[in-house]
């Protein structure tokens, strides 16, 4: 580079600002649908109404996992008296209490809470209770709040499930991953197939209405038949939600040392793509909506908490290694327990702050919005995007995606969410003023567009950055 | 490209150093010497009262000479030693290869710009007869040795009356020795053979003497034996220069005529011209004019290179030095130009031999990052300030955007220009495959000189009736056992043998006519590799010859990539097409669409490969904690895309262009 070619991004993004008072804070409005108009419009500043709580304990580390976890040992199913757990819960509650809140917006109770991990179901219900109490006292907790918990087979029984439900847990995300003993073992899960079936029975017999089965595709040695079987058995269990994750080989994990993506015993790219398509087809046939790249649900059972992420709304996060998004700042907590405790102390004595009041960079926000919304079936709402980032950027995006409409990777939708045909797209000037059927949404097609989402999103990044 | 890396030590511009030295130091000389080493601070005084009185050196006490040699035969070291011997530079001070000032010259052991140095020397050998020997003024004109700069070399040699022909005592006569000898011989210069590096264990001076006799008819007893490294034999060199090389034959009483040897651009002083005064005299403040451009200037500062700029206020007949005259760009200072007094009495006949630069190799230069066009533009402007022999024209490529079509004197010149752009200006460039200027003739009688294959219509309206391509006469010197493989290589390159003889029992000498196009890409590397590095190679421009040429287009998904078009001989079109297509298949990544890569002559496809579409590129999970990380990943992917060049819907990585340079 002989000279800097940096251009302040706001010049590019809003050559003709429609409303000068729009600040980057409005960006979080981009995806708000009409269900909560009053609250959304009441203030440009948003207090989070979602909280993620990290409970890092696991019996052992799975071979693919690079999350911040604390392995307790395979024998640990009773954690009531484990000081590592009780101490952590204390620090967690201290963190919640020390978190600064916006005094003007204290009347927004939490609408979703998500216990993720780790294996949250390893934590004794009494301790979960104290966390929920702390949250309720600090932020308020809506009566209708969605309270999700990740639970692993073999870590809970009927009684524990019932206790969790009594505390308010009303959504379970069951980490099944595979329905083959051999695969469970080869990816280092702490449970076998028997525990999987038991766990499904417990969840169903306890009457958890809203629950999800999590599956992993493209595991080593996984065949097409195995994957079909896993999908079939998942569907037969009749959860309201299915998450299908594609195995990512992460550096520093056991798999990362053993395998290279696309090489045996991992399925090749073509096969892996077939797995994805198979999931989309089978789950679709069983009336699950493919509402996000890796999420399927029966109508009305979208994970409300995850939608917070995908709509780029703010959220709190508490616990080891967790990331919050408050006041436009994505803040990641330390991943090591000792450093985490230091952080909590600093938070208590006011020497660190996990939120921000600063405006975030327009370009960064635009990229976040595009990246997250294009993961969903709803897609990118161009009207709101244009209001926040300028209509010229919308036109550039449409122009960039045009060829991909023809190749059926991208779908343009009108206000009524009716697909705009390729001929109309080709002929359209894409100028909102004279186009009768204005393009209102851009989404990626299922499954072809979703499968190449990285390419397509990176393309949009190029447009935003140019 | 690594091309012709070792082909020569001196590319361009004369290095002449005035060697000021006197063995019997007088008081006067001593003070003069002291003055030398603080040139900068002394400058103001000099304007008032020149310390060096050039009037003491009439032509008969002046010798102008050059050192010519094959690369690595010790030319630069010998020059260093002569400068030290005359006290022009202090021994052990200053960098080795004193006259090679550019980084690229030092790295490659070549001379790109000519330099001059003035030395002062008292001949002690002549002093034996009791009569005090006079002081001599010796001008060493260091010329580029490479054929790309043969015009500059011939201009530099035109200012000399003799040369030191340096030959490595172990390696013997090499291709460039031959080429350089003939340049000097044809200029009627006195030739002093110097067999150098005699300290080497493998040195065989007698064999080299025999070679000089058989190849050049040089008398073995005339050869000086030296080791510039140990200093052995060096004392004979300058006396031989004085005795065997005649003084310059200019006429002092005539009107001023100066030969412009080279020029360079100095940030502070502007254009500095190296000149040789052939007739008459130049004084500070004189009004001077260029015969080539007709422009007039004032001689603002005049002096000698001793070894740095040293004002003398005057340059007399036969002397060599510099002139600063307020030229704004080296484009005004044409090598070989004649400079004369604006108000000369009567017409001034320009010195013979001036011709404008002839561009033999062209390539497109584009910024690696499209947004850097302005920066590249600036860098090229600055660099051409110092190297006016490059022709530059803006051009546009659909694949590479805005860029430049540059014409070079030859391959090495091109290579050096690229390297200087990167080293001295930090420019990151994509270069298209170098091409040579072809001439096409159409049925309506029109002729087209094609400097860029993309500009040649793939399906012309008029029928092509003939095409011509430039050829070169190549000189190859190799150990005899490699004759077979070399003949095979050269005939693959459509070479036509003109001469095949032996320098001695171990060394073969071959002359070929080869189409220039065939040596533009990778010939020298290939030659080196099949001869274990023993081949030496040189070439000179020759005629245009009729040839059966076709334009080979590269198409991605049916769309031609202009920057990849090339012109090849019909007999090679299929092979080159296949190679290009295979190379591209390896370097272009899978993309969202299937990509077809085709090589075509007109509408005829001669090679095809397909890159299947990418099947999957998705991040399965994206939750709160992942967002930043995932975004960074995608941004990285975006950055990767940004660096690529786009044709239609296909992203082409920059490496693709670099790879294509390697297909012959």
Tab-separated table of N, CA and C in Angstrom, chain B residues 3-15 66-69 71 75-76 97 99-115 141-156 176 180 183 261-262 335 386-387 389-390 408-420 424 538-539:
chain	number	residue	atom	x	y	z
B	3	UNK	N	15.112	-13.293	-14.145
B	3	UNK	CA	15.519	-13.413	-15.511
B	3	UNK	C	16.852	-12.787	-15.772
B	4	UNK	N	17.688	-13.395	-16.469
B	4	UNK	CA	18.960	-12.795	-16.859
B	4	UNK	C	19.638	-12.140	-15.687
B	5	UNK	N	19.456	-12.751	-14.551
B	5	UNK	CA	19.888	-12.137	-13.301
B	5	UNK	C	21.352	-11.768	-13.349
B	6	UNK	N	22.125	-12.638	-13.968
B	6	UNK	CA	23.554	-12.428	-13.902
B	6	UNK	C	24.099	-11.970	-15.243
B	7	UNK	N	23.220	-11.490	-16.050
B	7	UNK	CA	23.642	-11.300	-17.421
B	7	UNK	C	24.722	-10.255	-17.578
B	8	UNK	N	24.728	-9.286	-16.719
B	8	UNK	CA	25.698	-8.239	-16.941
B	8	UNK	C	25.882	-7.454	-15.674
B	9	UNK	N	26.968	-6.773	-15.629
B	9	UNK	CA	27.182	-5.981	-14.435
B	9	UNK	C	26.790	-4.533	-14.610
B	10	UNK	N	26.686	-4.101	-15.779
B	10	UNK	CA	26.454	-2.684	-15.962
B	10	UNK	C	25.309	-2.470	-16.926
B	11	UNK	N	24.237	-1.880	-16.466
B	11	UNK	CA	23.103	-1.731	-17.345
B	11	UNK	C	23.075	-0.414	-18.071
B	12	UNK	N	23.300	0.633	-17.381
B	12	UNK	CA	23.042	1.904	-18.012
B	12	UNK	C	23.813	3.013	-17.353
B	13	UNK	N	23.909	4.094	-17.972
B	13	UNK	CA	24.496	5.325	-17.456
B	13	UNK	C	25.974	5.148	-17.163
B	14	UNK	N	26.731	6.059	-17.611
B	14	UNK	CA	28.174	5.891	-17.438
B	14	UNK	C	28.613	6.323	-16.060
B	15	UNK	N	29.361	5.480	-15.413
B	15	UNK	CA	29.972	5.862	-14.160
B	15	UNK	C	31.353	6.337	-14.508
B	66	UNK	N	37.017	2.736	-20.676
B	66	UNK	CA	35.908	2.034	-20.053
B	66	UNK	C	36.385	0.631	-19.714
B	67	UNK	N	35.679	0.004	-18.785
B	67	UNK	CA	36.015	-1.395	-18.483
B	67	UNK	C	34.840	-2.230	-18.958
B	68	UNK	N	35.107	-3.244	-19.773
B	68	UNK	CA	34.010	-4.101	-20.213
B	68	UNK	C	34.335	-5.537	-19.835
B	69	UNK	N	33.304	-6.277	-19.481
B	69	UNK	CA	33.537	-7.641	-18.999
B	69	UNK	C	32.227	-8.419	-18.977
B	71	UNK	N	29.608	-10.686	-16.837
B	71	UNK	CA	29.187	-10.484	-15.460
B	71	UNK	C	30.060	-11.314	-14.519
B	75	UNK	N	34.790	-6.668	-12.999
B	75	UNK	CA	34.842	-5.291	-13.492
B	75	UNK	C	34.732	-4.270	-12.362
B	76	UNK	N	33.733	-4.457	-11.495
B	76	UNK	CA	33.495	-3.450	-10.458
B	76	UNK	C	34.615	-3.415	-9.435
B	97	UNK	N	32.016	-1.891	-4.885
B	97	UNK	CA	31.282	-1.603	-6.120
B	97	UNK	C	30.871	-0.145	-6.083
B	99	UNK	N	30.838	2.322	-7.922
B	99	UNK	CA	30.092	2.975	-8.997
B	99	UNK	C	28.680	2.424	-9.180
B	100	UNK	N	28.414	1.271	-8.564
B	100	UNK	CA	27.070	0.714	-8.666
B	100	UNK	C	26.259	1.240	-7.485
B	101	UNK	N	25.464	2.266	-7.741
B	101	UNK	CA	24.848	2.970	-6.624
B	101	UNK	C	23.457	2.446	-6.277
B	102	UNK	N	22.788	1.839	-7.224
B	102	UNK	CA	21.426	1.403	-6.957
B	102	UNK	C	21.437	0.065	-6.229
B	103	UNK	N	20.397	-0.126	-5.394
B	103	UNK	CA	20.275	-1.387	-4.672
B	103	UNK	C	20.237	-2.565	-5.651
B	104	UNK	N	19.484	-2.354	-6.719
B	104	UNK	CA	19.346	-3.445	-7.673
B	104	UNK	C	20.685	-3.773	-8.335
B	105	UNK	N	21.523	-2.781	-8.511
B	105	UNK	CA	22.821	-3.029	-9.125
B	105	UNK	C	23.692	-3.872	-8.212
B	106	UNK	N	23.636	-3.519	-6.927
B	106	UNK	CA	24.471	-4.243	-5.980
B	106	UNK	C	23.987	-5.670	-5.804
B	107	UNK	N	22.644	-5.815	-5.712
B	107	UNK	CA	22.102	-7.153	-5.505
B	107	UNK	C	22.399	-8.073	-6.675
B	108	UNK	N	22.295	-7.527	-7.851
B	108	UNK	CA	22.446	-8.388	-9.018
B	108	UNK	C	23.846	-8.361	-9.586
B	109	UNK	N	24.671	-7.500	-9.033
B	109	UNK	CA	26.017	-7.397	-9.573
B	109	UNK	C	26.011	-6.855	-10.988
B	110	UNK	N	25.113	-5.928	-11.249
B	110	UNK	CA	25.028	-5.379	-12.596
B	110	UNK	C	25.089	-3.864	-12.506
B	111	UNK	N	25.369	-3.222	-13.594
B	111	UNK	CA	25.330	-1.774	-13.622
B	111	UNK	C	24.158	-1.361	-14.496
B	112	UNK	N	23.297	-0.536	-13.926
B	112	UNK	CA	22.109	-0.115	-14.643
B	112	UNK	C	22.310	1.282	-15.202
B	113	UNK	N	22.921	2.120	-14.372
B	113	UNK	CA	23.144	3.493	-14.791
B	113	UNK	C	24.635	3.677	-15.041
B	114	UNK	N	24.921	4.391	-16.096
B	114	UNK	CA	26.326	4.680	-16.360
B	114	UNK	C	26.826	5.686	-15.337
B	115	UNK	N	28.065	5.555	-14.957
B	115	UNK	CA	28.680	6.484	-14.025
B	115	UNK	C	30.030	6.872	-14.602
B	141	UNK	N	34.820	5.560	-17.595
B	141	UNK	CA	33.400	5.642	-17.925
B	141	UNK	C	32.820	4.246	-17.758
B	142	UNK	N	32.036	4.083	-16.711
B	142	UNK	CA	31.526	2.762	-16.378
B	142	UNK	C	30.209	2.583	-17.110
B	143	UNK	N	30.151	1.628	-18.005
B	143	UNK	CA	28.961	1.487	-18.838
B	143	UNK	C	28.161	0.271	-18.411
B	144	UNK	N	26.880	0.312	-18.693
B	144	UNK	CA	26.095	-0.896	-18.479
B	144	UNK	C	26.614	-1.940	-19.456
B	145	UNK	N	26.727	-3.170	-18.996
B	145	UNK	CA	27.299	-4.181	-19.881
B	145	UNK	C	26.247	-4.937	-20.664
B	146	UNK	N	24.998	-4.833	-20.236
B	146	UNK	CA	24.002	-5.715	-20.813
B	146	UNK	C	23.464	-5.218	-22.135
B	147	UNK	N	23.083	-6.187	-22.967
B	147	UNK	CA	22.617	-5.907	-24.309
B	147	UNK	C	21.383	-5.005	-24.325
B	148	UNK	N	20.553	-5.090	-23.285
B	148	UNK	CA	19.376	-4.224	-23.246
B	148	UNK	C	19.800	-2.771	-23.409
B	149	UNK	N	20.988	-2.503	-22.921
B	149	UNK	CA	21.440	-1.125	-22.905
B	149	UNK	C	22.550	-0.925	-23.925
B	150	UNK	N	22.533	-1.750	-24.966
B	150	UNK	CA	23.648	-1.696	-25.907
B	150	UNK	C	23.752	-0.312	-26.545
B	151	UNK	N	22.615	0.349	-26.679
B	151	UNK	CA	22.674	1.690	-27.239
B	151	UNK	C	23.421	2.627	-26.291
B	152	UNK	N	23.082	2.555	-25.005
B	152	UNK	CA	23.778	3.368	-24.015
B	152	UNK	C	25.266	3.017	-23.987
B	153	UNK	N	25.520	1.703	-24.103
B	153	UNK	CA	26.911	1.272	-24.089
B	153	UNK	C	27.644	1.883	-25.280
B	154	UNK	N	26.996	1.836	-26.433
B	154	UNK	CA	27.688	2.347	-27.613
B	154	UNK	C	27.919	3.846	-27.471
B	155	UNK	N	26.970	4.541	-26.815
B	155	UNK	CA	27.175	5.988	-26.598
B	155	UNK	C	28.324	6.223	-25.634
B	156	UNK	N	28.360	5.398	-24.569
B	156	UNK	CA	29.450	5.556	-23.611
B	156	UNK	C	30.779	5.272	-24.275
B	176	UNK	N	29.109	-12.616	-23.019
B	176	UNK	CA	29.115	-11.160	-22.962
B	176	UNK	C	30.489	-10.579	-23.296
B	180	UNK	N	30.711	-7.685	-25.947
B	180	UNK	CA	31.366	-6.431	-25.579
B	180	UNK	C	32.592	-6.164	-26.432
B	183	UNK	N	31.477	-4.719	-29.703
B	183	UNK	CA	31.057	-3.319	-29.558
B	183	UNK	C	32.263	-2.398	-29.561
B	261	UNK	N	25.990	11.417	-22.018
B	261	UNK	CA	26.191	9.985	-21.759
B	261	UNK	C	25.027	9.385	-20.980
B	262	UNK	N	24.560	10.104	-20.017
B	262	UNK	CA	23.420	9.628	-19.226
B	262	UNK	C	23.012	10.767	-18.307
B	335	UNK	N	20.018	10.205	-24.057
B	335	UNK	CA	21.336	9.589	-24.188
B	335	UNK	C	21.766	9.641	-25.651
B	386	UNK	N	14.144	9.088	-13.567
B	386	UNK	CA	15.510	8.606	-13.504
B	386	UNK	C	15.826	7.613	-14.602
B	387	UNK	N	14.811	7.137	-15.287
B	387	UNK	CA	15.023	6.175	-16.350
B	387	UNK	C	14.094	6.539	-17.497
B	389	UNK	N	14.246	5.904	-20.447
B	389	UNK	CA	14.175	4.979	-21.577
B	389	UNK	C	12.943	4.080	-21.533
B	390	UNK	N	12.121	4.204	-20.499
B	390	UNK	CA	10.896	3.413	-20.432
B	390	UNK	C	9.768	4.224	-21.066
B	408	UNK	N	10.040	-1.482	-22.753
B	408	UNK	CA	11.381	-1.563	-22.192
B	408	UNK	C	12.381	-1.872	-23.288
B	409	UNK	N	13.650	-1.580	-22.983
B	409	UNK	CA	14.705	-1.845	-23.957
B	409	UNK	C	14.929	-3.341	-24.097
B	410	UNK	N	14.616	-4.085	-23.061
B	410	UNK	CA	14.803	-5.533	-23.100
B	410	UNK	C	14.304	-6.133	-21.798
B	411	UNK	N	14.575	-7.431	-21.665
B	411	UNK	CA	14.051	-8.166	-20.525
B	411	UNK	C	14.633	-7.716	-19.206
B	412	UNK	N	15.944	-7.571	-19.201
B	412	UNK	CA	16.592	-7.192	-17.960
B	412	UNK	C	16.128	-5.802	-17.542
B	413	UNK	N	16.009	-4.951	-18.531
B	413	UNK	CA	15.545	-3.597	-18.262
B	413	UNK	C	14.166	-3.637	-17.604
B	414	UNK	N	13.289	-4.485	-18.134
B	414	UNK	CA	11.949	-4.620	-17.572
B	414	UNK	C	12.008	-5.133	-16.136
B	415	UNK	N	12.815	-6.157	-15.989
B	415	UNK	CA	12.937	-6.782	-14.688
B	415	UNK	C	13.455	-5.784	-13.649
B	416	UNK	N	14.458	-5.037	-14.061
B	416	UNK	CA	15.055	-4.058	-13.166
B	416	UNK	C	14.040	-2.967	-12.839
B	417	UNK	N	13.262	-2.582	-13.818
B	417	UNK	CA	12.250	-1.538	-13.592
B	417	UNK	C	11.230	-2.026	-12.560
B	418	UNK	N	10.774	-3.250	-12.732
B	418	UNK	CA	9.835	-3.829	-11.743
B	418	UNK	C	10.451	-3.826	-10.354
B	419	UNK	N	11.697	-4.281	-10.309
B	419	UNK	CA	12.353	-4.390	-9.013
B	419	UNK	C	12.540	-3.019	-8.367
B	420	UNK	N	12.890	-2.039	-9.180
B	420	UNK	CA	13.093	-0.700	-8.608
B	420	UNK	C	11.765	-0.128	-8.135
B	424	UNK	N	12.316	0.730	-4.450
B	424	UNK	CA	12.526	2.144	-4.169
B	424	UNK	C	11.225	2.884	-3.932
B	538	UNK	N	23.994	-14.084	-24.439
B	538	UNK	CA	23.821	-12.664	-24.715
B	538	UNK	C	23.089	-12.561	-26.047
B	539	UNK	N	22.474	-11.431	-26.281
B	539	UNK	CA	21.797	-11.313	-27.571
B	539	UNK	C	21.792	-9.865	-28.019
